[in-house]
Short mmCIF file of C-alpha atoms in Angstrom, two decimals:
data_model
loop_
_atom_site.label_atom_id
_atom_site.label_comp_id
_atom_site.label_asym_id
_atom_site.label_seq_id
_atom_site.Cartn_x
_atom_site.Cartn_y
_atom_site.Cartn_z
CA MET A 227 -29.63 -4.28 4.27
CA ILE A 228 -28.47 -0.78 3.90
CA GLU A 229 -28.94 0.58 0.37
CA LYS A 230 -26.29 2.89 -1.02
CA ILE A 231 -27.12 6.51 -1.71
CA LYS A 232 -28.44 7.17 -5.17
CA LYS A 233 -30.50 10.40 -4.75
CA PRO A 234 -29.26 13.95 -3.44
CA TRP A 235 -29.01 14.08 0.27
CA PRO A 236 -28.75 17.14 2.57
CA THR A 237 -25.24 16.47 4.02
CA LYS A 238 -23.72 19.38 2.22
CA ASN A 239 -26.33 21.82 3.74
CA ALA A 240 -26.05 20.23 7.18
CA MET A 241 -22.26 20.59 7.34
CA THR A 242 -22.41 24.21 6.02
CA GLN A 243 -24.77 24.94 8.88
CA VAL A 244 -22.42 23.38 11.53
CA TYR A 245 -19.86 26.03 10.45
CA LYS A 246 -22.14 28.89 9.87
CA LYS A 247 -23.95 28.54 13.20
CA LYS A 248 -20.61 27.29 15.01
CA LEU A 249 -22.31 24.19 16.30
CA TRP A 250 -18.87 22.79 17.11
CA GLY A 251 -17.93 25.95 19.18
CA GLY A 252 -15.02 28.32 18.32
CA ASN A 253 -16.82 31.59 18.40
CA ALA A 254 -13.40 33.37 18.13
CA TYR A 255 -12.71 31.57 14.70
CA ASP A 256 -14.13 32.19 11.35
CA PHE A 257 -14.34 28.42 10.84
CA TYR A 258 -13.77 25.93 13.69
CA SER A 259 -13.76 22.17 13.10
CA GLY A 260 -14.17 21.30 16.88
CA TYR A 261 -11.88 20.63 19.82
CA GLY A 262 -10.70 17.46 18.32
CA SER A 263 -8.81 19.53 15.73
CA HIS A 264 -7.64 22.21 18.19
CA ASP A 265 -6.87 20.53 21.56
CA SER A 266 -3.11 20.07 21.63
CA ASN A 267 -3.54 17.03 23.90
CA ILE A 268 -5.29 15.37 20.91
CA THR A 269 -3.71 16.98 17.87
CA THR A 270 -0.04 16.87 18.91
CA PRO A 271 0.39 13.07 19.09
CA TYR A 272 -1.88 12.53 16.17
CA ILE A 273 0.48 14.78 13.96
CA GLU A 274 3.48 13.04 15.38
CA VAL A 275 2.22 9.54 14.33
CA VAL A 276 1.09 10.60 10.94
CA ARG A 277 4.36 12.41 10.32
CA ASP A 278 6.34 9.40 11.32
CA PHE A 279 4.29 7.24 8.95
CA LEU A 280 4.74 9.65 5.92
CA THR A 281 8.45 10.01 6.54
CA ALA A 282 8.96 6.22 6.66
CA PHE A 283 8.97 5.98 2.82
CA LYS A 284 11.97 6.61 0.48
CA GLU A 285 9.74 8.56 -1.88
CA PRO A 286 7.10 10.88 -0.35
CA LEU A 287 3.41 9.86 -0.75
CA VAL A 288 0.53 11.56 -2.37
CA VAL A 289 -2.02 12.20 0.30
CA CYS A 290 -5.71 12.80 -0.04
CA ASP A 291 -7.37 14.38 3.05
CA LEU A 292 -11.11 13.74 2.99
CA GLY A 293 -12.96 16.11 5.09
CA CYS A 294 -9.95 18.55 5.82
CA GLY A 295 -12.19 20.92 7.82
CA ASP A 296 -10.44 24.17 8.91
CA PHE A 297 -6.96 22.64 8.09
CA ASN A 298 -5.50 23.15 11.59
CA ILE A 299 -4.08 19.77 11.40
CA GLY A 300 -3.53 19.29 7.68
CA LYS A 301 -1.23 22.29 7.61
CA ASN A 302 1.18 20.39 9.66
CA LEU A 303 1.54 17.47 7.36
CA VAL A 304 1.79 18.96 3.83
CA HIS A 305 5.56 19.22 4.11
CA TYR A 306 6.04 15.55 4.48
CA THR A 307 4.18 14.66 1.32
CA LYS A 308 4.79 14.67 -2.42
CA LYS A 309 1.32 16.25 -2.94
CA TYR A 310 -1.50 16.96 -0.32
CA ILE A 311 -4.88 17.11 -1.74
CA ALA A 312 -7.34 18.56 0.77
CA ILE A 313 -11.14 18.12 0.23
CA ASP A 314 -14.22 19.32 2.03
CA ILE A 315 -17.89 19.56 1.25
CA VAL A 316 -18.38 23.05 2.51
CA GLU A 317 -17.60 25.50 -0.32
CA SER A 318 -16.98 28.63 1.83
CA LEU A 319 -14.56 26.70 3.95
CA ILE A 320 -12.59 25.62 0.92
CA THR A 321 -12.48 29.23 -0.38
CA ARG A 322 -11.13 30.24 2.92
CA ASN A 323 -8.54 27.52 3.13
CA LYS A 324 -7.25 28.42 -0.39
CA LYS A 325 -6.50 31.83 0.70
CA MET A 326 -5.00 30.97 4.07
CA PHE A 327 -2.76 27.99 3.16
CA VAL A 328 -0.48 28.08 0.16
CA ALA A 329 2.19 25.51 -0.83
CA GLU A 330 3.44 24.20 -4.17
CA ASN A 331 2.41 20.70 -3.29
CA LEU A 332 -0.94 21.70 -1.68
CA GLU A 333 -4.18 21.69 -3.53
CA PHE A 334 -7.85 22.22 -2.20
CA PHE A 335 -11.12 20.87 -3.78
CA CYS A 336 -14.67 21.24 -2.81
CA LEU A 337 -15.94 17.84 -3.32
CA ASP A 338 -18.68 15.46 -1.80
CA ILE A 339 -16.70 12.33 -0.89
CA VAL A 340 -19.82 10.22 -1.10
CA LYS A 341 -20.80 10.94 -4.54
CA ASP A 342 -17.97 12.71 -6.31
CA GLU A 343 -14.82 10.93 -7.87
CA LEU A 344 -11.89 11.11 -5.63
CA PRO A 345 -8.46 12.21 -6.97
CA PRO A 346 -5.73 9.49 -7.17
CA ALA A 347 -3.28 9.20 -4.14
CA ASP A 348 -1.30 6.70 -2.30
CA CYS A 349 -2.88 7.48 1.20
CA ILE A 350 -6.22 8.67 2.36
CA ILE A 351 -6.77 10.54 5.60
CA LEU A 352 -10.20 10.40 6.99
CA ARG A 353 -10.07 12.15 10.44
CA GLN A 354 -13.34 12.12 12.52
CA VAL A 355 -15.48 12.43 9.30
CA LEU A 356 -17.25 9.12 9.00
CA GLN A 357 -18.61 9.36 12.56
CA HIS A 358 -20.78 12.23 11.43
CA VAL A 359 -22.59 10.59 8.43
CA SER A 360 -25.22 7.77 7.90
CA ASN A 361 -24.38 4.26 7.15
CA ALA A 362 -25.71 4.70 3.49
CA GLU A 363 -23.11 7.39 2.95
CA ILE A 364 -20.30 5.42 4.63
CA LEU A 365 -21.01 2.50 2.25
CA ASN A 366 -20.47 4.80 -0.78
CA VAL A 367 -17.18 6.05 0.61
CA VAL A 368 -15.96 2.49 1.53
CA ASP A 369 -16.37 1.34 -2.10
CA LYS A 370 -13.83 4.09 -3.20
CA LEU A 371 -11.35 3.17 -0.51
CA TYR A 372 -10.17 0.11 -2.39
CA ASN A 373 -8.54 2.50 -4.98
CA PHE A 374 -5.93 3.59 -2.23
CA LYS A 375 -3.10 1.58 -0.64
CA TYR A 376 -3.19 3.23 2.83
CA ILE A 377 -5.91 4.53 4.88
CA ILE A 378 -5.46 6.65 8.05
CA LEU A 379 -8.84 6.52 9.82
CA THR A 380 -9.62 8.36 13.01
CA GLU A 381 -12.87 7.73 14.77
CA HIS A 382 -14.36 8.99 18.15
CA ILE A 383 -15.67 5.82 19.73
CA PRO A 384 -17.04 4.73 23.14
CA LEU A 385 -14.79 3.33 25.91
CA GLY A 386 -14.64 -0.63 26.08
CA THR A 387 -16.78 -2.77 23.97
CA PHE A 388 -19.71 -1.15 21.94
CA ALA A 389 -22.23 -1.87 19.27
CA PRO A 390 -20.66 -0.81 16.05
CA ASN A 391 -22.18 1.07 13.12
CA LYS A 392 -25.53 2.07 14.65
CA ASP A 393 -27.06 4.37 11.96
CA ILE A 394 -27.47 8.12 12.29
CA ILE A 395 -28.79 11.15 10.33
CA SER A 396 -25.72 13.06 8.95
CA GLY A 397 -24.85 16.22 10.83
CA GLN A 398 -23.23 17.67 13.89
CA GLY A 399 -23.69 14.54 16.00
CA ILE A 400 -21.96 11.14 16.26
CA ARG A 401 -22.97 7.63 17.60
CA LEU A 402 -21.60 8.01 20.95
CA LYS A 403 -24.86 8.56 22.72
CA GLN A 404 -26.04 5.16 21.41
CA ASN A 405 -22.98 3.49 22.71
CA SER A 406 -21.73 3.02 19.11
CA GLY A 407 -19.06 4.14 16.78
CA VAL A 408 -17.82 3.49 13.27
CA ASN A 409 -15.90 0.27 12.60
CA ILE A 410 -15.57 -0.03 8.85
CA LEU A 411 -14.40 -3.66 9.13
CA GLU A 412 -17.73 -4.68 10.59
CA PRO A 413 -21.09 -4.87 8.88
CA PRO A 414 -22.54 -3.34 6.99
CA PHE A 415 -19.32 -1.92 5.66
CA ASN A 416 -16.95 -4.92 5.70
CA LEU A 417 -13.81 -3.22 4.42
CA LYS A 418 -11.29 -5.90 3.40
CA VAL A 419 -7.79 -5.10 4.48
CA ILE A 420 -4.46 -6.86 4.56
CA ASP A 421 -3.05 -5.15 7.67
CA LYS A 422 -4.24 -2.99 10.51
CA THR A 423 -2.32 -0.95 13.06
CA VAL A 424 -3.53 1.28 15.76
CA LEU A 425 -1.24 4.57 15.50
CA ASN A 426 -2.74 6.46 18.43
CA GLU A 427 -5.51 6.46 20.96
CA HIS A 428 -6.56 9.35 23.19
CA ILE A 429 -8.79 8.73 26.12
CA LEU A 430 -11.23 11.65 26.72
CA LYS A 431 -12.19 12.72 30.21
CA ASN A 432 -15.52 12.31 31.89
CA ASN A 433 -16.34 9.15 30.21
CA LYS A 434 -16.60 10.86 26.76
CA GLY A 435 -14.97 8.05 24.86
CA ARG A 436 -11.79 7.79 22.95
CA ILE A 437 -10.29 9.05 19.64
CA VAL A 438 -8.55 6.22 17.87
CA THR A 439 -6.37 6.59 14.83
CA THR A 440 -5.88 3.16 12.73
CA LEU A 441 -3.68 2.65 9.73
CA TYR A 442 -5.21 0.20 7.20
CA LYS A 443 -3.27 -1.35 4.38
CA LEU A 444 -5.35 -2.45 1.44
CA PHE A 445 -3.03 -4.02 -1.11
#
């Protein structure tokens, strides 16, 4: 049984080092959230399906982006929301984002989504975030997801069948090398939802898995 995190953990330092040392590449950028946030073959269809979801409502939704990164994707979605709340654990990244991206309905906060209280919203965006953190941390996040009606979750997972939710140490890497990936509906997370819709799936070349975006409705 996985115990939930109760004591301080090094994720903040680990993610700060990822950006400082450019472990996801992007030497030409000040901050770079990886090719998954910059390759147009991945980002364009993702932005389109999320935009279509957000614009399907009579009244715009309040969206909370957990792990907004360099905001190369989020900047394209702000216009379609009542309020867009962008959160990341890396303080220097949030400071930079506040200067670069300004809109009346946009707010940035430096928060740890595992231990900090999350702002109220209609919809959560979690894009390739949980794949980088331990099962204990994911458990803490999953508990908080029940406060929101919609979850748009994107995960990098293996092709075909795989063993879900093998544990890792939080940081740069993901579970792919273990033929694993995050499935928050499976143990030990067991998120309870009333509806599930796959919005987008991108198959990566050279057997590097697939990036799947799923919409969950919780109530």
